[in-house]
Short mmCIF file of C-alpha atoms in Angstrom, two decimals:
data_model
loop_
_atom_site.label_atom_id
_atom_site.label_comp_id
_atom_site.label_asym_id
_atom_site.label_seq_id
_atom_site.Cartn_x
_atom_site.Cartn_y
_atom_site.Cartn_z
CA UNK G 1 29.84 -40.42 36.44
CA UNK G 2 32.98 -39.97 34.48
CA UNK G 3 35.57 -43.30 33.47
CA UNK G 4 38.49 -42.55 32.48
CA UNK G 5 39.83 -44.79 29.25
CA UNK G 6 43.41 -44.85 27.71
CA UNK G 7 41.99 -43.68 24.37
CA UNK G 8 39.69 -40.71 26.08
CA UNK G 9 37.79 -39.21 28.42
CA UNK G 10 33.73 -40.22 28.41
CA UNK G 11 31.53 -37.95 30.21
CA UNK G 12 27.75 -36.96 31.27
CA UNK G 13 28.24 -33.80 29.23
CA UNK G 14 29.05 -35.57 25.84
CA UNK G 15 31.24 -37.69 23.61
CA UNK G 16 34.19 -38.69 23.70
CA UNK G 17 37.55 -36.32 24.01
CA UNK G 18 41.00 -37.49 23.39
CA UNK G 19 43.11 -36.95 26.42
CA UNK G 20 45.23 -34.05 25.91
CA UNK G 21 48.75 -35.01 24.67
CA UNK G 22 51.54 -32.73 27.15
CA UNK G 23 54.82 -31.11 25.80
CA UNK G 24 58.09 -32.47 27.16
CA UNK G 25 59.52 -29.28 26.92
CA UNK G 26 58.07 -27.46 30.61
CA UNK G 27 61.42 -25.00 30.13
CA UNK G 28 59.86 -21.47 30.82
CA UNK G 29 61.11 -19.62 27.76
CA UNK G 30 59.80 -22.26 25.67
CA UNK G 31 57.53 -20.77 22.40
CA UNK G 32 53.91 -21.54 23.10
CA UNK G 33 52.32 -23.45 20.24
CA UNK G 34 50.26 -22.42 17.72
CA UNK G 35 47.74 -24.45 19.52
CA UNK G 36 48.18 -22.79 22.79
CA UNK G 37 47.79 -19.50 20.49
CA UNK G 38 44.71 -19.71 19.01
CA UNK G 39 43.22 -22.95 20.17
CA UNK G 40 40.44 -23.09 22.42
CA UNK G 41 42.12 -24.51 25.33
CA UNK G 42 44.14 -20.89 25.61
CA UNK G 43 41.19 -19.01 24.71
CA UNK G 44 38.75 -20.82 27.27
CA UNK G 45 41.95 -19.37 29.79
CA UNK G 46 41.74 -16.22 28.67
CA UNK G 47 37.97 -15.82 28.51
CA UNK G 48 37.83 -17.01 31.99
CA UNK G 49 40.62 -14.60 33.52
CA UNK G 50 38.34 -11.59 31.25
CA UNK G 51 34.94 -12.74 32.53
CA UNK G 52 36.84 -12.24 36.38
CA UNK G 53 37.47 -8.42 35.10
CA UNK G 54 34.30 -7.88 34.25
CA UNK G 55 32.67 -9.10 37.23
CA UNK G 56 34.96 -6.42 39.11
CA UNK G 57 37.28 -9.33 40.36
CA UNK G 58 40.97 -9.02 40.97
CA UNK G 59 41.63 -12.61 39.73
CA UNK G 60 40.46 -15.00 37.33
CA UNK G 61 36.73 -17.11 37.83
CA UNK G 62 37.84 -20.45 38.76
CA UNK G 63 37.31 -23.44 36.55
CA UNK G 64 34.80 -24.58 39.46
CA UNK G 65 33.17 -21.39 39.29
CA UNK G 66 32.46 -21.62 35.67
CA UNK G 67 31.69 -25.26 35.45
CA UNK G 68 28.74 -24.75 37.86
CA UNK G 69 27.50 -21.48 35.91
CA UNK G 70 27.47 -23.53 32.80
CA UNK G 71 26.15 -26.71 34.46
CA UNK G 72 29.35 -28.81 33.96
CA UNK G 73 31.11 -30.67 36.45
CA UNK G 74 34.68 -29.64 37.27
CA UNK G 75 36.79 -32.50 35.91
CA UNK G 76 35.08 -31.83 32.66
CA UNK G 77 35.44 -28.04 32.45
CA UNK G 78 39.28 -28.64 33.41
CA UNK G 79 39.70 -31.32 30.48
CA UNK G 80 38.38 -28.84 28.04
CA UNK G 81 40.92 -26.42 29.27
CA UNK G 82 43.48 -28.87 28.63
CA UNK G 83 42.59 -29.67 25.37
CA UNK G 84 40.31 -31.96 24.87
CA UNK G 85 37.95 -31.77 21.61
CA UNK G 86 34.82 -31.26 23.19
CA UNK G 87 31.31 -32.58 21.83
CA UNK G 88 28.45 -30.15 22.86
CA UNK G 89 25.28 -29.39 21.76
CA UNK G 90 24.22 -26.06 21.10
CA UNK G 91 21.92 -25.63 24.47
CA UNK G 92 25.68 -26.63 26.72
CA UNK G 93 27.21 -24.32 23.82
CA UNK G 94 25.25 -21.45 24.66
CA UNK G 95 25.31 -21.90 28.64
CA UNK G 96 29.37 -22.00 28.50
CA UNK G 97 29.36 -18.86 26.81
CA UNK G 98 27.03 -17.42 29.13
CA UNK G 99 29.51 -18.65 31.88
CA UNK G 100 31.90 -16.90 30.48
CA UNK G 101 30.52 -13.72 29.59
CA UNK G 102 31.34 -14.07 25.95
CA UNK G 103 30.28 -11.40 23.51
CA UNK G 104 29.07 -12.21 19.83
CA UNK G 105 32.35 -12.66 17.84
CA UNK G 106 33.67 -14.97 21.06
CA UNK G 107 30.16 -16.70 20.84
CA UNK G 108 30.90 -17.93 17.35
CA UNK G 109 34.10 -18.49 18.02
CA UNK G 110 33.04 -21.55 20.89
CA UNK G 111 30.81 -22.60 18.39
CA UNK G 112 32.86 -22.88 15.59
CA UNK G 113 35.00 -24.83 17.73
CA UNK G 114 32.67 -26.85 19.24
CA UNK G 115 30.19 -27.30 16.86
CA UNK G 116 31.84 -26.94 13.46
CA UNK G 117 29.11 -24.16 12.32
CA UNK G 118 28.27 -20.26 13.18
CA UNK G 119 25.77 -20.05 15.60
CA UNK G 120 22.38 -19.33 14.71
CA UNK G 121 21.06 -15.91 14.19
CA UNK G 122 17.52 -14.73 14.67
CA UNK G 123 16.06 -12.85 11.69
CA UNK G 124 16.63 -9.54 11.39
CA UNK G 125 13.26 -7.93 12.60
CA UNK G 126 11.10 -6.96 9.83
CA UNK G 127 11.05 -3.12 8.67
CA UNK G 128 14.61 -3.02 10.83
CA UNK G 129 16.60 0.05 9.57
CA UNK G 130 18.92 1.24 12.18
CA UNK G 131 22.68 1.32 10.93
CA UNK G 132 21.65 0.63 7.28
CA UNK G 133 23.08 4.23 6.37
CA UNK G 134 26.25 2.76 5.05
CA UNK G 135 24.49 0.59 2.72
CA UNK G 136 22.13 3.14 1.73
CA UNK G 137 25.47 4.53 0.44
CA UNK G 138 26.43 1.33 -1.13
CA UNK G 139 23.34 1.25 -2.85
CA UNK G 140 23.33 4.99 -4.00
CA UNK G 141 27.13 4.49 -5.82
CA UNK G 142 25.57 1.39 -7.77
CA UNK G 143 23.63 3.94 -9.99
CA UNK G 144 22.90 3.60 -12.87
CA UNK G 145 22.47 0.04 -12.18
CA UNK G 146 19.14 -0.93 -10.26
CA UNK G 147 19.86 -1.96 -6.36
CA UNK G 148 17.34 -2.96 -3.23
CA UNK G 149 17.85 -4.07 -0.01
CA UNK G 150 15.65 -6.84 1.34
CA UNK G 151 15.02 -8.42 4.66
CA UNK G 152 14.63 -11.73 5.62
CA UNK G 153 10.80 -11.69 4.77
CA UNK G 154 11.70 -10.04 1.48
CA UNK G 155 10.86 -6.43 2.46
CA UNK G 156 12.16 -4.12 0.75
CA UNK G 157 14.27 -1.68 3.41
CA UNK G 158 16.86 0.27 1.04
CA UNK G 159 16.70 1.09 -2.89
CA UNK G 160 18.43 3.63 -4.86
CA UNK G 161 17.10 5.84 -7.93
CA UNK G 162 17.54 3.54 -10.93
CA UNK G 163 15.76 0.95 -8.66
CA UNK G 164 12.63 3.04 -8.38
CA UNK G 165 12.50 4.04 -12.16
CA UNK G 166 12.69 0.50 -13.24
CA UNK G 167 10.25 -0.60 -10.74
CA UNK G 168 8.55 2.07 -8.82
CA UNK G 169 6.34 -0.65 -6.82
CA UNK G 170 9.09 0.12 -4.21
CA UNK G 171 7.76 3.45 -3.50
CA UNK G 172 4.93 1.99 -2.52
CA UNK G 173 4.31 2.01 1.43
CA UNK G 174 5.63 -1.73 3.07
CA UNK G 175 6.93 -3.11 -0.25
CA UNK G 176 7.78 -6.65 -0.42
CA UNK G 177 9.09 -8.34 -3.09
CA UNK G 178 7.73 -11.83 -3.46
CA UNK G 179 4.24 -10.40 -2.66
CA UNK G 180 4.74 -7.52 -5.89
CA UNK G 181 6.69 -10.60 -8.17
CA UNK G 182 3.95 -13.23 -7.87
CA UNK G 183 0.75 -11.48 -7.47
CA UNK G 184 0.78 -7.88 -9.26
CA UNK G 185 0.13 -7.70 -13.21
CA UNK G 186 3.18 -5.67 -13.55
CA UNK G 187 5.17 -8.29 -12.31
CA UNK G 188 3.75 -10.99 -14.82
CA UNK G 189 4.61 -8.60 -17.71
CA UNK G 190 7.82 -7.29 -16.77
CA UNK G 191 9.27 -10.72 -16.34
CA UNK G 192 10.21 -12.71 -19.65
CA UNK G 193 8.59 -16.42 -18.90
CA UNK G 194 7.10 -15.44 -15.51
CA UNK G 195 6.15 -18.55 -14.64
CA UNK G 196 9.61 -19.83 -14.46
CA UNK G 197 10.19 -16.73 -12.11
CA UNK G 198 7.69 -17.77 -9.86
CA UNK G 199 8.98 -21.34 -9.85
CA UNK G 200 12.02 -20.02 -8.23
CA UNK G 201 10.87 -17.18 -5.76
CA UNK G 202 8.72 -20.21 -4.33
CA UNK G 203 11.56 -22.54 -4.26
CA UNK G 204 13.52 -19.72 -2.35
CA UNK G 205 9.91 -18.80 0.54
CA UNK G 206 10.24 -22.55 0.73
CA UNK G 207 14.06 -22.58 1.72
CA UNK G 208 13.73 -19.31 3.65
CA UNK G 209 10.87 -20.83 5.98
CA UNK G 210 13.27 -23.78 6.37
CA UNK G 211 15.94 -21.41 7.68
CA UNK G 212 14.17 -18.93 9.78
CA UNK G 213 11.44 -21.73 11.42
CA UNK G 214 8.74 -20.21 9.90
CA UNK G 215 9.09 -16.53 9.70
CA UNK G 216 5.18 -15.61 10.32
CA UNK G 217 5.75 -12.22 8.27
CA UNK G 218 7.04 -14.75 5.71
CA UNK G 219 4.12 -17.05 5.96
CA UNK G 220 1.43 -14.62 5.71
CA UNK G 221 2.78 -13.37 2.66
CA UNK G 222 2.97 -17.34 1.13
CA UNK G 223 -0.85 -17.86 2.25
CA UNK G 224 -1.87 -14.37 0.33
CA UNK G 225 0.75 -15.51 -2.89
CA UNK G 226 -0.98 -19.37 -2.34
CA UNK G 227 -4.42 -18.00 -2.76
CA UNK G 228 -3.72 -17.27 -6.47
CA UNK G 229 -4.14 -20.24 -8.11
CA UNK G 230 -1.26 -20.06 -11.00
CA UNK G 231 1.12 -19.62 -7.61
CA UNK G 232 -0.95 -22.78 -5.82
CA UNK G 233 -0.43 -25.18 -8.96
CA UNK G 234 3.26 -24.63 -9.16
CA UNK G 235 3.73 -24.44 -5.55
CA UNK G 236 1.98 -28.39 -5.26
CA UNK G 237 4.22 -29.52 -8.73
CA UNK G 238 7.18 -29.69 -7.29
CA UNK G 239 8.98 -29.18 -3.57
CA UNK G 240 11.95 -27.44 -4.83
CA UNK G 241 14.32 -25.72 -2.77
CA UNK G 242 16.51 -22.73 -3.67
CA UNK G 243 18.66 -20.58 -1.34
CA UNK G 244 19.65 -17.35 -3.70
CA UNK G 245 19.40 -16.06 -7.53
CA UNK G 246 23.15 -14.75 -7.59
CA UNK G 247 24.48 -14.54 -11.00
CA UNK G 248 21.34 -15.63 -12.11
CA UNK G 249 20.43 -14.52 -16.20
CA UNK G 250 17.46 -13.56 -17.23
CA UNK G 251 15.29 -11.48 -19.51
CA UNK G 252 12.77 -8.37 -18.82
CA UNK G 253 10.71 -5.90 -20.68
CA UNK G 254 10.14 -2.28 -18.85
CA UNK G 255 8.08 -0.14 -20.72
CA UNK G 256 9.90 3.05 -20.62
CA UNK G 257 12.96 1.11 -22.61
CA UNK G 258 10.75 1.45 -25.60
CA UNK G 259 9.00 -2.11 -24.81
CA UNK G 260 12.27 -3.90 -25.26
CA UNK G 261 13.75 -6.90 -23.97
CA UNK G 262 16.39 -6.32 -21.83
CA UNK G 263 18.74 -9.46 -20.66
CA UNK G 264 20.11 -8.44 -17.35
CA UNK G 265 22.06 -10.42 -14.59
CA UNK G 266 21.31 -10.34 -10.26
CA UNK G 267 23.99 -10.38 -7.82
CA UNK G 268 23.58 -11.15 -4.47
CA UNK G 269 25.38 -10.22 -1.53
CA UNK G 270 25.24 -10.26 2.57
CA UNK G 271 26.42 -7.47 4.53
CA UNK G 272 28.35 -9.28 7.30
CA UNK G 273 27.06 -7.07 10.00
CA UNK G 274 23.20 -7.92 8.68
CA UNK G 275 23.49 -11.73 7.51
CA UNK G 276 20.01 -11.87 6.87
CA UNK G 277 19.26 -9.08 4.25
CA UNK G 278 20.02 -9.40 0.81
CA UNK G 279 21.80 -6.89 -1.31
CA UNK G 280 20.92 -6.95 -4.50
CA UNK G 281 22.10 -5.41 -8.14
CA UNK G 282 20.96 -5.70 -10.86
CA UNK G 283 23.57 -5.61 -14.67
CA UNK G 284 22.53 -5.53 -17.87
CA UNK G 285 24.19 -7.38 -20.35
CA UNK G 286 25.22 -7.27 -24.11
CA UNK G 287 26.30 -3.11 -23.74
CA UNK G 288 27.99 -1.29 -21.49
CA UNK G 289 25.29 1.39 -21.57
CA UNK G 290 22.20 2.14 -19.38
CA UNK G 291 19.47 1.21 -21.53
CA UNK G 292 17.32 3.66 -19.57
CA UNK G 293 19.73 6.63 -21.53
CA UNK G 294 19.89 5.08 -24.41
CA UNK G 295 15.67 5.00 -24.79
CA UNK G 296 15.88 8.19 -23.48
CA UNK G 297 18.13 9.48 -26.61
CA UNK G 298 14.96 7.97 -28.62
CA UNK G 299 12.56 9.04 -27.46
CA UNK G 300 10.67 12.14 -29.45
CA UNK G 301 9.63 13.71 -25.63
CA UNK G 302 12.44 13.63 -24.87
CA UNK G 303 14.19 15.19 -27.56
CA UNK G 304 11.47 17.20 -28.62
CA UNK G 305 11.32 18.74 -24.63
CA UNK G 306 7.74 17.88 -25.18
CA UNK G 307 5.13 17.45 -22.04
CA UNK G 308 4.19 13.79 -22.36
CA UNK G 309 6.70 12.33 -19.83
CA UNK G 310 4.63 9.01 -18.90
CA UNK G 311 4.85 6.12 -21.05
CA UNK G 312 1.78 4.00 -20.85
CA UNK G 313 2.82 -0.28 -20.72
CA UNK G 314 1.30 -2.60 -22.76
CA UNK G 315 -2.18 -3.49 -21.32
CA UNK G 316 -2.39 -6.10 -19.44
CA UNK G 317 -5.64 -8.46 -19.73
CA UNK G 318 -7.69 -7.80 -16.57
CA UNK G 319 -6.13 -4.80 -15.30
CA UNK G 320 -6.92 -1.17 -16.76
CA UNK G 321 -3.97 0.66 -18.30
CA UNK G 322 -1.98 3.11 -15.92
CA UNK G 323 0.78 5.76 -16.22
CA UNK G 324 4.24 3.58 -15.44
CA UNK G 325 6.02 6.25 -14.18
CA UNK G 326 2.76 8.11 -12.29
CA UNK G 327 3.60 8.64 -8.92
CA UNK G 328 1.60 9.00 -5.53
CA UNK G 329 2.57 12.47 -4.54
CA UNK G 330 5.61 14.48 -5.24
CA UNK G 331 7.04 13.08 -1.45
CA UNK G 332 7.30 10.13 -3.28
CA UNK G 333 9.16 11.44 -6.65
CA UNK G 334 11.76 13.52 -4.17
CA UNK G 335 12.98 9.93 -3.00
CA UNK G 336 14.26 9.29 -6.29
CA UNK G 337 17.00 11.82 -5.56
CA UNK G 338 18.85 9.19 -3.00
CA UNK G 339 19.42 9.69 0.47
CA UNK G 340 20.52 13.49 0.38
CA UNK G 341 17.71 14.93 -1.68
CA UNK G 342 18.37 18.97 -2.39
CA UNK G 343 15.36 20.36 -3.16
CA UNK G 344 15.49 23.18 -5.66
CA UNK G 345 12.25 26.00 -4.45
CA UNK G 346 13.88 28.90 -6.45
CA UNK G 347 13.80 27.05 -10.09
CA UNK G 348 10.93 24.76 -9.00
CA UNK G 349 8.92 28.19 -9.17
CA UNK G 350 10.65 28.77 -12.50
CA UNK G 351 9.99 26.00 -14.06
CA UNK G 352 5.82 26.18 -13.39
CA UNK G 353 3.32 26.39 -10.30
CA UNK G 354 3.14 22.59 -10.72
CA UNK G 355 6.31 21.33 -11.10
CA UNK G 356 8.73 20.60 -8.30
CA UNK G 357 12.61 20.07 -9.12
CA UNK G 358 15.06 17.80 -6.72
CA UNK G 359 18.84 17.62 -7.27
CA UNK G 360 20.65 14.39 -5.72
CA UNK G 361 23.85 14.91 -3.65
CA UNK G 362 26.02 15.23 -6.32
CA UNK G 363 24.39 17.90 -8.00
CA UNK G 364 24.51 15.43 -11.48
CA UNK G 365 21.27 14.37 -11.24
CA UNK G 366 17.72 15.96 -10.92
CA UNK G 367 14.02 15.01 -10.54
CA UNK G 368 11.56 17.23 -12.52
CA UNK G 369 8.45 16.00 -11.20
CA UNK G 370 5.06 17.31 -12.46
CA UNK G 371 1.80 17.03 -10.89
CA UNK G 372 -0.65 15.70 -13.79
CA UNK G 373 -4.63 15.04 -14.25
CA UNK G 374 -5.83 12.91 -11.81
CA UNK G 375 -3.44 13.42 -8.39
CA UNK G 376 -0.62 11.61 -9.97
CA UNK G 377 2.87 13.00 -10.10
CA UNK G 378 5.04 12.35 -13.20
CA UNK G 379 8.77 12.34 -13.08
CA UNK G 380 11.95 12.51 -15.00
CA UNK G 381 15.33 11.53 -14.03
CA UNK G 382 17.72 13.99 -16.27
CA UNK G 383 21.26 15.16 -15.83
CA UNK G 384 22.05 18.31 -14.68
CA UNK G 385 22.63 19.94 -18.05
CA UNK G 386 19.34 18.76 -19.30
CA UNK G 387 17.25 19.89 -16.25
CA UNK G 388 19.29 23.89 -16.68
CA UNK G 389 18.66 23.45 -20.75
CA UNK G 390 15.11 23.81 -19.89
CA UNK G 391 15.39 26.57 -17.00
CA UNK G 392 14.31 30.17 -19.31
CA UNK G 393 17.19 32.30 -17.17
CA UNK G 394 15.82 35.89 -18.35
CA UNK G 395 13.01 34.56 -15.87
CA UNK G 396 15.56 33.63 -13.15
CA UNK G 397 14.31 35.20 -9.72
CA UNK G 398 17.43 35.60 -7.09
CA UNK G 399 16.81 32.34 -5.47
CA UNK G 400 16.26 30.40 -8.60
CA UNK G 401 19.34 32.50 -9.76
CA UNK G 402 21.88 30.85 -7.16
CA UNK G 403 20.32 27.78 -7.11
CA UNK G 404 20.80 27.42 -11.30
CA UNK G 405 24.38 28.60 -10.26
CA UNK G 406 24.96 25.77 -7.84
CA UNK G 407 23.88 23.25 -9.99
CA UNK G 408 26.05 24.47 -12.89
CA UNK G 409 28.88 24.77 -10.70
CA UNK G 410 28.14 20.72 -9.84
CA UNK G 411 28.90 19.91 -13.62
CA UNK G 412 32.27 21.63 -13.83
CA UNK G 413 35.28 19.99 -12.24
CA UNK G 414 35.80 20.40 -8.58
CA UNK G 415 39.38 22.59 -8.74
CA UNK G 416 38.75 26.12 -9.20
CA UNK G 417 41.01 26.87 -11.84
CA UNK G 418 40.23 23.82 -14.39
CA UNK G 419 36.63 25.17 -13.63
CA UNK G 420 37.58 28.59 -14.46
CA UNK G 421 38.99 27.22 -18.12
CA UNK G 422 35.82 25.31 -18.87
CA UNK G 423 34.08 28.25 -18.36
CA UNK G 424 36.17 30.08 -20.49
CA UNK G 425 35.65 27.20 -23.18
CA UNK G 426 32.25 27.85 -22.88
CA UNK G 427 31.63 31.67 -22.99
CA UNK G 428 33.99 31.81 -26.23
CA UNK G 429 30.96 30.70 -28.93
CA UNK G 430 28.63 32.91 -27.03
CA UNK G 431 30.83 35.75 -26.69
CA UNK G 432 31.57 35.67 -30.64
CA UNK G 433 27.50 35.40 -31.23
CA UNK G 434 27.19 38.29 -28.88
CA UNK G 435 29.91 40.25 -31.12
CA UNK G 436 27.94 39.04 -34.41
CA UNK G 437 24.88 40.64 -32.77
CA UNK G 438 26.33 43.86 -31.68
CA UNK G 439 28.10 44.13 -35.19
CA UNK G 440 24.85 43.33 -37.35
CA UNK G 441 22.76 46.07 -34.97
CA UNK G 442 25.20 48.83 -35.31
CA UNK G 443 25.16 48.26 -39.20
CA UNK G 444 20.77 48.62 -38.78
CA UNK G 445 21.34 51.64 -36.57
CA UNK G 446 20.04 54.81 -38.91
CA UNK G 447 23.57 56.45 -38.62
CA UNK G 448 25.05 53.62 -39.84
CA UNK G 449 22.58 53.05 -42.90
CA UNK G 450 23.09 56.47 -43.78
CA UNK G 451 26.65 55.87 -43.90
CA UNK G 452 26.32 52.87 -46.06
CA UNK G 453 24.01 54.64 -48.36
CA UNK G 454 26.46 57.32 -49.02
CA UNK G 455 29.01 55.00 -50.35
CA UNK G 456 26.88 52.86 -52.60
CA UNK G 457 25.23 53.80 -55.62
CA UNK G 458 21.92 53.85 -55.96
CA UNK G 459 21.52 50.70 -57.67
CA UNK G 460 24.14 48.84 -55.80
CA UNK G 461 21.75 49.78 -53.03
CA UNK G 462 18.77 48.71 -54.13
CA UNK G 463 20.18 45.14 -55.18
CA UNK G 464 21.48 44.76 -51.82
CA UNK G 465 18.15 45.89 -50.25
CA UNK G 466 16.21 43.18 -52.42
CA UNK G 467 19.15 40.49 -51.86
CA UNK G 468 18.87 41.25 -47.59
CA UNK G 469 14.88 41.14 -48.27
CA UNK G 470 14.70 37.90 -49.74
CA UNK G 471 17.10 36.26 -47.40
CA UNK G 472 15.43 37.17 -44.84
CA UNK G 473 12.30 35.72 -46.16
CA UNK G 474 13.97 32.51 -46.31
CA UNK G 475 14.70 32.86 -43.06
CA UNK G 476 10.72 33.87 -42.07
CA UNK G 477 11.81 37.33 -40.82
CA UNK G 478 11.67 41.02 -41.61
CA UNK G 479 14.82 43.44 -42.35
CA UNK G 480 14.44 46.85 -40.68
#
């Protein structure tokens, strides 16, 4: 039973509430409060005249009506509507909002007013990937910089290009990241000081079981990562708990950057519509370049166009040596290519019987992927002018012919007529070589020797025979 005090109101339903203080001024074109606005009192009206439309009434629920659906009495309800600071726990919370039909954004709303906090959210289901589109977008535009999306179990349910090439475990089918950082080989060598990376990620399970009451995805992957006994011994040292690794610096050596340390930096973000996944990107620091291009530029395969496009990392003690950028099948190497893959049959054919070519949606990017001993596919992540630089066009079929088009038409600026200039720009050097070449073979033609012959002298000829003879030895050819 509720008593009444001059100080508050006490009731069965919770704490104590001030008594609402009253305006003097009743006067009907007086300016409602900012209280009356946006406090709860007006919204708790409001929600209760909506909740009568949706239930196909012509008038508001009553106060009664919505005190006995949320298992308050009355008097109480009414004080709240007054307003009176309520104190509710989050089972009354939820029944009130149930009362009043609330939807999600008026559900945190009554909490935040009752309860000082957001309500709390279950995890987003693992392997969920409806409406991630969007960030799949998000995560394309970070190229060149490395960027995954990650559930609440640490699942891996987005990536973009640069993410794969860095760390292609994410191809792999169910990837998860605490499972590939603490237990796989790779992960041990790619990380600079491991073992302080594995302090943390176990610091963060530990806060993330904490938050989500024992995600049992989560927990089977701790009892697999506590069966290895480095990860046991530094999971017993020391309970720490961490929540994130944003802004975090640290250090890490991927083979194909010439087995150089690289010092990068992870930000973390959460998509307000999916609280509980993580986007993450990863920065490199010290240059403003992707190191990926720059080993790229010094590499001899790469410069040399030869063959050998997978770069062995160092062994690892225990584990057998494999091709870092080998891939399952060439399924997996057309992923690279982002969310719009354009796959490229014409100059695929081109290029060789096993060799399969992807452009991404942009056209500036392609995947030459190559099937190599063993069932493994190799791939290559080049630009657009590299990828036509090694297309031989006098073996351009139709098909490949249009598709080569297409892609060149990608690198040239959208507008029609600045495109139509840089193609100018670059048919002048070739259209001089072309004269050069016309020029030189209408001087070998027989008519035009003959010609030439007349007008020299017979030993101005012959010195200009020997001089053309022993140029073009230099040169390792022949004079006709």
């Amino acid at each position: 039973m509720a008593t009444s005090r001059k100080d508050g109101i006490t009731g069965s339903e919770g704490g104590i509430m001030p008594t609402p203080t009253r305006s003097r001024d009743q006067s009907p074109d007086r300016r409602p409060a900012l209280d009356e606005l946006i406090g709860l009192a007006g919204l708790l009206r409001a929600w209760r005249a909506a909740a009568g439309t949706k239930m196909r009434r012509s008038k508001p629920l009553s106060q009664a009506e919505v005190a006995a659906r949320a298992g308050m009495t009355e008097r109480w309800y009414g004080e709240l509507e007054r307003g009176a600071s309520p104190r509710l726990g989050r089972p009354k919370i939820d029944q009130l909002a149930a009362a009043l039909l609330l939807d999600e954004n008026q559900r945190e709303t009554l909490y935040l007013y009752t309860d000082g906090s957001s309500p709390p959210r279950s995890p987003t289901p693992p392997g969920h990937a409806d409406g991630l589109h969007p960030l799949q977008l998000l995560l394309d535009h970070q190229m060149p910089r490395p960027a995954y999306l990650s559930d609440a179990a640490w699942n891996i349910v987005g990536f973009n290009r640069a993410m794969a090439q860095w760390f292609p475990w994410v191809l792999e089918p169910r990837p998860n990241l605490m499972r590939w950082a603490l237990l796989h080989p790779d992960a041990r060598e790619q990380y600079v000081g491991w073992e302080e990376h594995a302090r943390i990620y176990l610091a963060m399970v530990r806060m993330a079981l904490v938050k989500h009451d024992r995600l049992p995805e989560l927990v089977s992957v701790l009892n697999e990562v506590l069966a290895d006994s480095d990860c046991r011994r530094i999971w017993d040292s020391k309970p720490e708990l961490v929540s994130h690794r944003d802004g975090h610096v640290f250090r890490l050596h991927i083979s194909r950057f010439d087995h150089r340390d690289i010092e990068v930096v992870s930000q973390v973000l959460y998509p307000a519509a999916f609280p509980d996944l993580r986007f993450v990107a990863i920065t490199w620091l010290g240059s403003r370049e992707d190191p990926g291009a720059e080993a790229a530029r010094r590499s001899p395969s790469v410069a040399e166009g030869s063959k050998e496009r997978v770069t062995p990392p160092r062994s690892v003690q225990g584990a057998p040596p494999r091709p870092y950028w080998a891939l399952d099948s060439f399924e997996a190497a057309r992923s690279l290519a982002g969310s719009s893959p354009v796959d490229l049959p014409g100059l695929s054919e081109v290029a060789g019987g096993d060799t399969r070519l992807t452009a991404d949606c942009s056209g500036q990017n392609v995947i030459w992927a190559t099937s190599e001993a063993g069932g493994t596919v190799a791939f290559e992540d080049l630009s657009t002018q590299e990828a036509l630089a090694r297309i031989p066009i006098p073996a351009l079929t139709a098909g490949a012919r249009r598709e080569y088009q297409n892609l060149l038409r990608s690198t040239l600026a959208p507008d029609g007529p600045t495109a139509t200039r840089q193609i100018d720009e670059l048919l002048a050097p070739h259209s001089a070589a072309i004269d050069l070449l016309v020029d030189l073979r209408g001087q070998l033609s027989p008519t035009a020797a003959a010609g030439s012959s007349r007008s020299l002298s017979h030993s101005e000829s012959g010195t200009a025979t020997e001089r053309a003879q022993e140029l073009a030895g230099r040169l390792g050819a022949s004079p006709r």
